[in-house]
CSV table of C-alpha atoms and ligand atoms in Angstrom, one decimal:
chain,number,residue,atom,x,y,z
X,170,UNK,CA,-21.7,-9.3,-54.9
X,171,UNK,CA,-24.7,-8.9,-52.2
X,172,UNK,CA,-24.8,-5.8,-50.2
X,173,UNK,CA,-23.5,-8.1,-46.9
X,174,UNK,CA,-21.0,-11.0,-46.5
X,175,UNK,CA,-23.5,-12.8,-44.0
X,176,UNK,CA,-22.1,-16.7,-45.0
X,177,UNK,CA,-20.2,-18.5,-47.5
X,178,UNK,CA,-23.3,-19.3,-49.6
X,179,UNK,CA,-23.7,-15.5,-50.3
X,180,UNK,CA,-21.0,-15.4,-52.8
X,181,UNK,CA,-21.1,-16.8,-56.2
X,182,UNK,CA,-17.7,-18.8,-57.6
X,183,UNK,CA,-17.1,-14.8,-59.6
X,184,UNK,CA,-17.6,-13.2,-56.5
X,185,UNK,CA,-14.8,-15.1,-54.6
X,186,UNK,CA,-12.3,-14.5,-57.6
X,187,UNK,CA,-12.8,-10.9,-57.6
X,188,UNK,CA,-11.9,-10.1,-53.7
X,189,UNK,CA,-9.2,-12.8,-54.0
X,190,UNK,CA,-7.9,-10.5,-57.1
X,191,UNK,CA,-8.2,-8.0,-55.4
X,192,UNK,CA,-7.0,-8.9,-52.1
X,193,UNK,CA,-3.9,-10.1,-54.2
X,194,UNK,CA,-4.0,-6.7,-55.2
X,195,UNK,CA,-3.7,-4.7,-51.6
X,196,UNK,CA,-1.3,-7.1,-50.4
X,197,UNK,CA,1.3,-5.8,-53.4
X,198,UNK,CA,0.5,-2.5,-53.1
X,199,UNK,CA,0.9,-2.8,-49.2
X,200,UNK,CA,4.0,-4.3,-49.5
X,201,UNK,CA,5.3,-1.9,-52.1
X,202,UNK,CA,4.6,0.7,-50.0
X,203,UNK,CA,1.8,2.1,-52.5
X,204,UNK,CA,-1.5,3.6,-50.5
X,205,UNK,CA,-4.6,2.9,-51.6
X,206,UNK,CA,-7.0,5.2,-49.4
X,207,UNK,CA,-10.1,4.0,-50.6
X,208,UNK,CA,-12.2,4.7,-47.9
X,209,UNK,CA,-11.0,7.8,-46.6
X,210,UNK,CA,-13.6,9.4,-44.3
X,211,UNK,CA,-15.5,6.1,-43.5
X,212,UNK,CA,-15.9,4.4,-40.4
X,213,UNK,CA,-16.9,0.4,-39.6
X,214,UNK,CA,-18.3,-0.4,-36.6
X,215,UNK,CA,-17.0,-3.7,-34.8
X,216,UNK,CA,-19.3,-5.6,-32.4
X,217,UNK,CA,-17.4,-8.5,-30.4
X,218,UNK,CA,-19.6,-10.8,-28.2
X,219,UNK,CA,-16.5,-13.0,-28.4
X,220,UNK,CA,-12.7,-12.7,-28.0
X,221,UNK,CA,-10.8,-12.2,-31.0
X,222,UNK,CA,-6.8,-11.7,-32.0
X,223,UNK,CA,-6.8,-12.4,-35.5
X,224,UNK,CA,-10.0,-10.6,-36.7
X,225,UNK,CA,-10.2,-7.5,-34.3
X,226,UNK,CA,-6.6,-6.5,-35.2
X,227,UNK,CA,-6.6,-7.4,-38.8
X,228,UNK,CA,-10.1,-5.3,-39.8
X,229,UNK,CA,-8.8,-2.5,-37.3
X,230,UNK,CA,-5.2,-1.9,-39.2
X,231,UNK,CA,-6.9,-2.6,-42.4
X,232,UNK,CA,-9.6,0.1,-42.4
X,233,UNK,CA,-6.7,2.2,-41.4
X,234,UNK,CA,-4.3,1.7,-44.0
X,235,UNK,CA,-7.7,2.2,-46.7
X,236,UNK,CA,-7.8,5.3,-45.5
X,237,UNK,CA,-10.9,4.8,-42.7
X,238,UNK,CA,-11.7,4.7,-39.3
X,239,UNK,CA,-12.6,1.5,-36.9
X,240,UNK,CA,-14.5,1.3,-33.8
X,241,UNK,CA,-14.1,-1.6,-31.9
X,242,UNK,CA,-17.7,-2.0,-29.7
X,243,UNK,CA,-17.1,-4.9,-27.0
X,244,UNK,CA,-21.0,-6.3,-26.6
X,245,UNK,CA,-20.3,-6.4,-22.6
X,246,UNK,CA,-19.6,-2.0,-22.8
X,247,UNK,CA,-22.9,-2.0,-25.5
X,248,UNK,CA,-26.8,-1.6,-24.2
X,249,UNK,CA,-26.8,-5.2,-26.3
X,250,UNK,CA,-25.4,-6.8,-23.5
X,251,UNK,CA,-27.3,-5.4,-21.0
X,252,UNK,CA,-30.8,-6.6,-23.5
X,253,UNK,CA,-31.1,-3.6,-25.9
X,254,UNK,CA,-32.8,-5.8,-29.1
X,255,UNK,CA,-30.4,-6.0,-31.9
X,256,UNK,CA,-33.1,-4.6,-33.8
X,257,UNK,CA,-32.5,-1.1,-32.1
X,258,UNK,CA,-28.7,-0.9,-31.9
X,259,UNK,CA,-28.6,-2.0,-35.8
X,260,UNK,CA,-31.1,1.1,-36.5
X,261,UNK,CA,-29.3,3.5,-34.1
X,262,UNK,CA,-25.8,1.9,-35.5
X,263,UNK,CA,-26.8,2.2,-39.2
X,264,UNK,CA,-27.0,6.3,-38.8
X,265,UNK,CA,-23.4,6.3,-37.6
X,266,UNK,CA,-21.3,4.2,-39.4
X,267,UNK,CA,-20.8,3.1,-42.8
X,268,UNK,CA,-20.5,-0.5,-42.1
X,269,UNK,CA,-20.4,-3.3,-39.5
X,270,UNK,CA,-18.5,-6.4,-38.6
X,271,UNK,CA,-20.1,-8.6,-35.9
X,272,UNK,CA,-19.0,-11.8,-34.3
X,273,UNK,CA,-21.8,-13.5,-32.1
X,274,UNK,CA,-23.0,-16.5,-31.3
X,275,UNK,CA,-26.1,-16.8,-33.2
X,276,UNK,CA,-26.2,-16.3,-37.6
X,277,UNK,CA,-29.5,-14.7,-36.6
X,278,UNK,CA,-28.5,-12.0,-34.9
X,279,UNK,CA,-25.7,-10.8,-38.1
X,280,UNK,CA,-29.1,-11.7,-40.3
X,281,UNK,CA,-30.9,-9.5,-38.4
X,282,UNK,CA,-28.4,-6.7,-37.6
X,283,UNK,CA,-28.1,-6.6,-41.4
X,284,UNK,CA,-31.6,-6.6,-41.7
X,285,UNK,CA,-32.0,-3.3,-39.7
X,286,UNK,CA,-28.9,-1.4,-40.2
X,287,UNK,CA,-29.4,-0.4,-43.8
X,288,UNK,CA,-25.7,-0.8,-43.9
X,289,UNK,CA,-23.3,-3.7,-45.2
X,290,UNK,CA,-22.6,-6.4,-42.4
X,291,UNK,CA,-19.9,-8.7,-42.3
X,292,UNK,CA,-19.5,-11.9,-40.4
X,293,UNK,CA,-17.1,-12.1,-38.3
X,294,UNK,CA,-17.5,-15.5,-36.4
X,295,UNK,CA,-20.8,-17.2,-35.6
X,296,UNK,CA,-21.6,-20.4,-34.5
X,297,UNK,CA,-22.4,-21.0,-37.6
X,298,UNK,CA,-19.7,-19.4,-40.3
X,299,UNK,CA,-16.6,-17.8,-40.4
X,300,UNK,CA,-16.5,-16.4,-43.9
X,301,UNK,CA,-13.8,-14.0,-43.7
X,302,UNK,CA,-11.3,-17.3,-42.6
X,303,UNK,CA,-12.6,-19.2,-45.2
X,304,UNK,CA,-12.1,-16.3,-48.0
X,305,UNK,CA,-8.1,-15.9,-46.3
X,306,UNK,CA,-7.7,-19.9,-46.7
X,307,UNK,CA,-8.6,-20.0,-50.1
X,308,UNK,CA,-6.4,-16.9,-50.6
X,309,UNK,CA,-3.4,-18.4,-48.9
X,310,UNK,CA,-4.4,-21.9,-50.9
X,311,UNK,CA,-4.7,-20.1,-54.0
X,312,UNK,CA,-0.7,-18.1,-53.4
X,313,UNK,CA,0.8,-21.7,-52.8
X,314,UNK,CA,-0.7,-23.8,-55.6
X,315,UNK,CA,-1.3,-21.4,-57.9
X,316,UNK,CA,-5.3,-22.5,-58.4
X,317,UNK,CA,-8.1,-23.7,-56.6
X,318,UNK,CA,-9.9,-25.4,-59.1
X,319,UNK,CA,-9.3,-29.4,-58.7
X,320,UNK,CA,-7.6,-29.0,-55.6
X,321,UNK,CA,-8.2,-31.4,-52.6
X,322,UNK,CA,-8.9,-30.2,-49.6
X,323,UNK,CA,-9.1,-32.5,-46.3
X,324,UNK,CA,-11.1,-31.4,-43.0
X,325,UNK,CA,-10.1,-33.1,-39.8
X,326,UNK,CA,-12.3,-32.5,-36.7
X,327,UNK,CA,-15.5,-31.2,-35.3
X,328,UNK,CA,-17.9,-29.8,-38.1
X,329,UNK,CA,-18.2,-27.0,-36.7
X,330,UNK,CA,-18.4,-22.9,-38.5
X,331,UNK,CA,-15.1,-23.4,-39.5
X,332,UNK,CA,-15.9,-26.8,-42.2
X,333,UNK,CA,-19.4,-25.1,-42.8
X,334,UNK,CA,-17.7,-22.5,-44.3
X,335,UNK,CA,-14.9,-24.7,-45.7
X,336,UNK,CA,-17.5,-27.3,-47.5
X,337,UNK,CA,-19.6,-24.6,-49.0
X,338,UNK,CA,-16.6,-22.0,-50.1
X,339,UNK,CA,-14.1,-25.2,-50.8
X,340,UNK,CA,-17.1,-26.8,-53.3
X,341,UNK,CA,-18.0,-23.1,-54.9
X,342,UNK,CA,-14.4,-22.7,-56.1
X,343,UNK,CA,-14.1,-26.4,-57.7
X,344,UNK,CA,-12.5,-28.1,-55.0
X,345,UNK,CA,-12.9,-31.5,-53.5
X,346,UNK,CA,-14.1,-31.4,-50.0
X,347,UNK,CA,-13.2,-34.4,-47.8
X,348,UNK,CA,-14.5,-33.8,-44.0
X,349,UNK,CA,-13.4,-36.8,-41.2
X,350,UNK,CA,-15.4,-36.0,-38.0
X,351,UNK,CA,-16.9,-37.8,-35.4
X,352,UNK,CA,-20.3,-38.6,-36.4
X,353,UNK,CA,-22.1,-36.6,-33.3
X,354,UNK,CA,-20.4,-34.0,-34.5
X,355,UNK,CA,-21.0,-33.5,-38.4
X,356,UNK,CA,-21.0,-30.4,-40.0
X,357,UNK,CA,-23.9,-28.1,-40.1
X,358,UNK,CA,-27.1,-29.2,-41.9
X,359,UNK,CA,-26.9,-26.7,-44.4
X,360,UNK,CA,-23.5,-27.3,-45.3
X,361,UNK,CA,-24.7,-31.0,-45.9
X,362,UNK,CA,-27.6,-30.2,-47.8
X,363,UNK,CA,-25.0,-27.5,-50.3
X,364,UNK,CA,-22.8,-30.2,-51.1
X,365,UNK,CA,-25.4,-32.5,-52.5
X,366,UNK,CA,-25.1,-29.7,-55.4
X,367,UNK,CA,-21.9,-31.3,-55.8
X,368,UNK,CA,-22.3,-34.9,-56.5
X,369,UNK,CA,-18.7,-36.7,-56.2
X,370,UNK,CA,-17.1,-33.7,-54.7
X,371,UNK,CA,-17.8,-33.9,-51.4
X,372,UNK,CA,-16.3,-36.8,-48.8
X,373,UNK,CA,-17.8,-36.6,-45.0
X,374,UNK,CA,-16.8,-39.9,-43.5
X,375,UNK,CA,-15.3,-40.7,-39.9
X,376,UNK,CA,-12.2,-42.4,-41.4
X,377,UNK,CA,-8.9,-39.7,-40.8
X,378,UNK,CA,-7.0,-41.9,-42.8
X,379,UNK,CA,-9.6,-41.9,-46.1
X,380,UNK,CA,-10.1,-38.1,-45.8
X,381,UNK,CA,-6.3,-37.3,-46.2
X,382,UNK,CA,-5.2,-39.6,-48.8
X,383,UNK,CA,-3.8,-37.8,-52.0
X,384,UNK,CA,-4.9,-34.4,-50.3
X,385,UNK,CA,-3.3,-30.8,-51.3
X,386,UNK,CA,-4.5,-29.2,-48.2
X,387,UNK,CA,-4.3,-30.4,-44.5
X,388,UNK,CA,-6.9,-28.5,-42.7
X,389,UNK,CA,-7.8,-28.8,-38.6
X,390,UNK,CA,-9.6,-26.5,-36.1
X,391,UNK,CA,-10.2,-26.5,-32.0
X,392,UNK,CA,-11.8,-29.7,-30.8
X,393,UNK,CA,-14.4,-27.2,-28.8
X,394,UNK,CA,-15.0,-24.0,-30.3
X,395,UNK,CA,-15.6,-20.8,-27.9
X,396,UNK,CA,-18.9,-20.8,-26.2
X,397,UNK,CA,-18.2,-24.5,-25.4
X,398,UNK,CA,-15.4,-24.3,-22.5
X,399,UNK,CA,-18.1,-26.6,-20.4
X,400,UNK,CA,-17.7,-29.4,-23.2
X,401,UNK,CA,-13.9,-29.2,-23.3
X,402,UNK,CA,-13.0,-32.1,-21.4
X,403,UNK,CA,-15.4,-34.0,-22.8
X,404,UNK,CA,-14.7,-33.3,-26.5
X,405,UNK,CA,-11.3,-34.2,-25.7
X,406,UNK,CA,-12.2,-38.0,-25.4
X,407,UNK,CA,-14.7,-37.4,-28.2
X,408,UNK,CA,-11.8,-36.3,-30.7
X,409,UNK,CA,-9.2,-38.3,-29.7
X,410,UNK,CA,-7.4,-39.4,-33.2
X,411,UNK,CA,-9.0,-36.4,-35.3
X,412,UNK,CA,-5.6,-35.0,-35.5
X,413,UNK,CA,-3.3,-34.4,-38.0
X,414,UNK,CA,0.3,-35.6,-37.1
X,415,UNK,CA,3.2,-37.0,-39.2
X,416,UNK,CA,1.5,-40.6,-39.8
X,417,UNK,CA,-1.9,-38.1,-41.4
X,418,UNK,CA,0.8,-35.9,-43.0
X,419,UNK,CA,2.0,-38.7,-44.7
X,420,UNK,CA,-1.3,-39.8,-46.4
X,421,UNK,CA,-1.4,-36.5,-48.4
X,422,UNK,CA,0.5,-35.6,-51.2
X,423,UNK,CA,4.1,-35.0,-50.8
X,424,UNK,CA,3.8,-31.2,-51.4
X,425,UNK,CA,0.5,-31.2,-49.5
X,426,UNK,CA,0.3,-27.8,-47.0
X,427,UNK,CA,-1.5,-27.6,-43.6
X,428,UNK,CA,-3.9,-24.7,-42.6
X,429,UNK,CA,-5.1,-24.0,-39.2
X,430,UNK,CA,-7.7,-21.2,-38.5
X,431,UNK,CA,-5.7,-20.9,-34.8
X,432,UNK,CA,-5.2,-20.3,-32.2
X,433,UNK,CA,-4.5,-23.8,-32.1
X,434,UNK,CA,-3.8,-26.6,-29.5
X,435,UNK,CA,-0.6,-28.1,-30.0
X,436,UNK,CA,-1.3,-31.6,-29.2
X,437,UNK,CA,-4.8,-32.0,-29.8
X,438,UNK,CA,-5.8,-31.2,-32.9
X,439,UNK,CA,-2.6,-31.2,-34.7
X,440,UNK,CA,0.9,-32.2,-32.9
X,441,UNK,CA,3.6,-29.5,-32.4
X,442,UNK,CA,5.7,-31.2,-35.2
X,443,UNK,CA,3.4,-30.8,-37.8
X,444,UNK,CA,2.4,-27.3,-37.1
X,445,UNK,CA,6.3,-26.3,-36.7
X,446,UNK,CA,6.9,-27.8,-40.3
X,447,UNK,CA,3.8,-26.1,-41.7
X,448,UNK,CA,4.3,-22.4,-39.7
X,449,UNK,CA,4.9,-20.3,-42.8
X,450,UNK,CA,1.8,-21.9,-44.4
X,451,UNK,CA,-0.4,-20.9,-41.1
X,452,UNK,CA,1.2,-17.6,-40.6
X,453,UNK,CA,0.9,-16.7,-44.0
X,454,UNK,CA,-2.7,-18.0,-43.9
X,455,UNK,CA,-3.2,-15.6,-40.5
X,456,UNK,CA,-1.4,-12.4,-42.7
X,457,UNK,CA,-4.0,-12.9,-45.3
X,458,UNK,CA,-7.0,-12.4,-42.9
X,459,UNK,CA,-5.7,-8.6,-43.4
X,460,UNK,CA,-5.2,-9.0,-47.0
X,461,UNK,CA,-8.6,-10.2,-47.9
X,462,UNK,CA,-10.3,-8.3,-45.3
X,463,UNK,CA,-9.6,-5.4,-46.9
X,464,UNK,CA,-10.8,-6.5,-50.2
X,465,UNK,CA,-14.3,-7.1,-48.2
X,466,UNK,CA,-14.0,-3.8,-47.0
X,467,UNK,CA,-13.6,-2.0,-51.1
X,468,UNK,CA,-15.9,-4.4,-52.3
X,469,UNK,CA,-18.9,-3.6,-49.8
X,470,UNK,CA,-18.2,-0.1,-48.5
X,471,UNK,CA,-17.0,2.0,-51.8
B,580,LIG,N1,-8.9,-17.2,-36.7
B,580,LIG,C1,-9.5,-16.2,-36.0
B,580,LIG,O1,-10.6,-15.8,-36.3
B,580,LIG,O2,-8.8,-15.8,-35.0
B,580,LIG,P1,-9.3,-14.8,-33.8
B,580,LIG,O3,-10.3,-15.6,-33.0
B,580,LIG,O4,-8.1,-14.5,-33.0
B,580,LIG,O5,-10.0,-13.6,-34.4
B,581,LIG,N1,-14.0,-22.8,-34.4
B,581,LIG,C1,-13.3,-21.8,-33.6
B,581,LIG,C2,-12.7,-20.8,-34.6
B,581,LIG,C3,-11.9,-19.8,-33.9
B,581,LIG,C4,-11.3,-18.7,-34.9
B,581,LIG,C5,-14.3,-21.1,-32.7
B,581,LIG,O1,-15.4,-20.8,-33.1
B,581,LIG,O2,-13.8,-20.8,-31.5
């Protein structure tokens, strides 16, 4: 595994296997009550330019229960937000901590901060990626149908860090990726041009109804993502049918599940039905950010 978890495209099909193993791993011994202070003594560093339930309390419990220390570093308290260059905070961040999680805006800005730290980086959120979701998906994926491999997995919405990380971890692990979004708002370049790698694999159409035929996984996301509140209403009327709801439901496979990144919006993306049927799928899929987190955590910092 690279020294960073920066994007999806950073790990090879071995590399996810092993922190799903291992992640698989944590969550028994967590749930057996059996420690595992791996990194006792060291300390991550957590940078937030955005607001965060899911990721700041997950990677905040899990360095404690390894053993370890977290600081969480809002970017309005930092000299970042008041213009210190990333450049400098990574250098003067590098000589205190042993690692840093970041969620931004911009994929530069992790590239860079991982750049000049001289320590690991993990992404955590840009507008590009969201990795560690990704990694918990597959994980949660993985616990309910026993492998990836073969697997469909159906993308309904805007193409936005969420599917780029989907399409390129979804294809790496030998799944088929279908993606149904409107077509001013396709996934990523990048993610387009990785799935060419994958010829027959890989379904991006504006069709709802052709994406989720025969699929194992139901997967949605926020119509507008954060940093696009100004687009919201908008995007509403954009995305209106890029939902899944019991008619979509029906199109998949009988024991199909849903996954949602949340927080979702009941009603937009996916109806309250749906996501009430599908709960323990989602929650278990939120309890794995932990889970998987952790093996990110052993894998980069010991
Ligand atoms: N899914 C996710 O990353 O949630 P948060 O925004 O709450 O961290
Ligand atoms: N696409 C969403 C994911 C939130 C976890 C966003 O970027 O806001």
């Amino acid at each position: 595994m690279k020294r960073s978890l920066l994007k999806m495209a950073d790990l090879s099909k071995a590399d996810i296997d092993d922190l799903l193993n291992l992640a698989e791993q944590l969550k028994y011994e967590r749930k057996n009550g059996i420690a595992h202070p791996y990194l006792a003594g060291k300390t991550l560093g957590m940078i937030f330019q955005k607001s965060s339930t899911r990721t700041r309390v997950s990677f905040e419990v899990g360095m404690y229960q390894l053993g370890g220390y977290a600081l969480f570093l809002s970017a309005r308290d930092l000299q970042i937000g008041r213009g210190e260059p990333v450049e400098d905070t990574a250098r003067v961040l590098g000589r205190y901590v042993d690692a840093i999680m970041i969620r931004t805006f911009s994929q530069k800005e992790v590239e860079d901060l991982a750049k000049y730290s001289g320590v690991p980086v993990i992404n955590g959120l840009t507008d590009y990626e969201h990795p560690c979701q990704v990694l918990a998906d597959l994980m949660t994926i993985r616990e309910y149908k026993g492998t990836l491999e073969g697997l469909k997995l159906c993308f309904i919405g805007d193409g936005n860090n969420v599917a780029n990380s989907l399409i390129v971890g979804g294809l790496t692990v030998g799944m088929t990726v279908a993606v149904a979004c409107p077509k001013n708002h396709l996934p990523h370049p990048d993610a387009l041009e990785f799935a060419k790698n994958y010829p027959g694999k890989f379904i991006l159409t504006e069709d709802v109804r052709e994406a989720a035929k025969d699929s194992d996984v139901l997967y949605t996301d926020v119509w507008a993502s954060m940093g696009m509140e100004d687009e919201a209403e908008q995007r509403r009327k954009e995305f209106q049918g890029y939902q899944i709801n019991a008619e979509i439901e029906a199109l998949a496979k009988p024991d199909a599940i849903v996954q949602h990144c949340l927080p979702a919006h009941r009603e937009e993306e996916i109806t309250t039905d749906v996501f009430e049927r599908h709960a323990n799928e989602i929650f278990d899929e939120a309890e794995n950010r932990l889970h998987i987190q952790k093996a990110i955590l052993v894998k980069l910092m010991s």
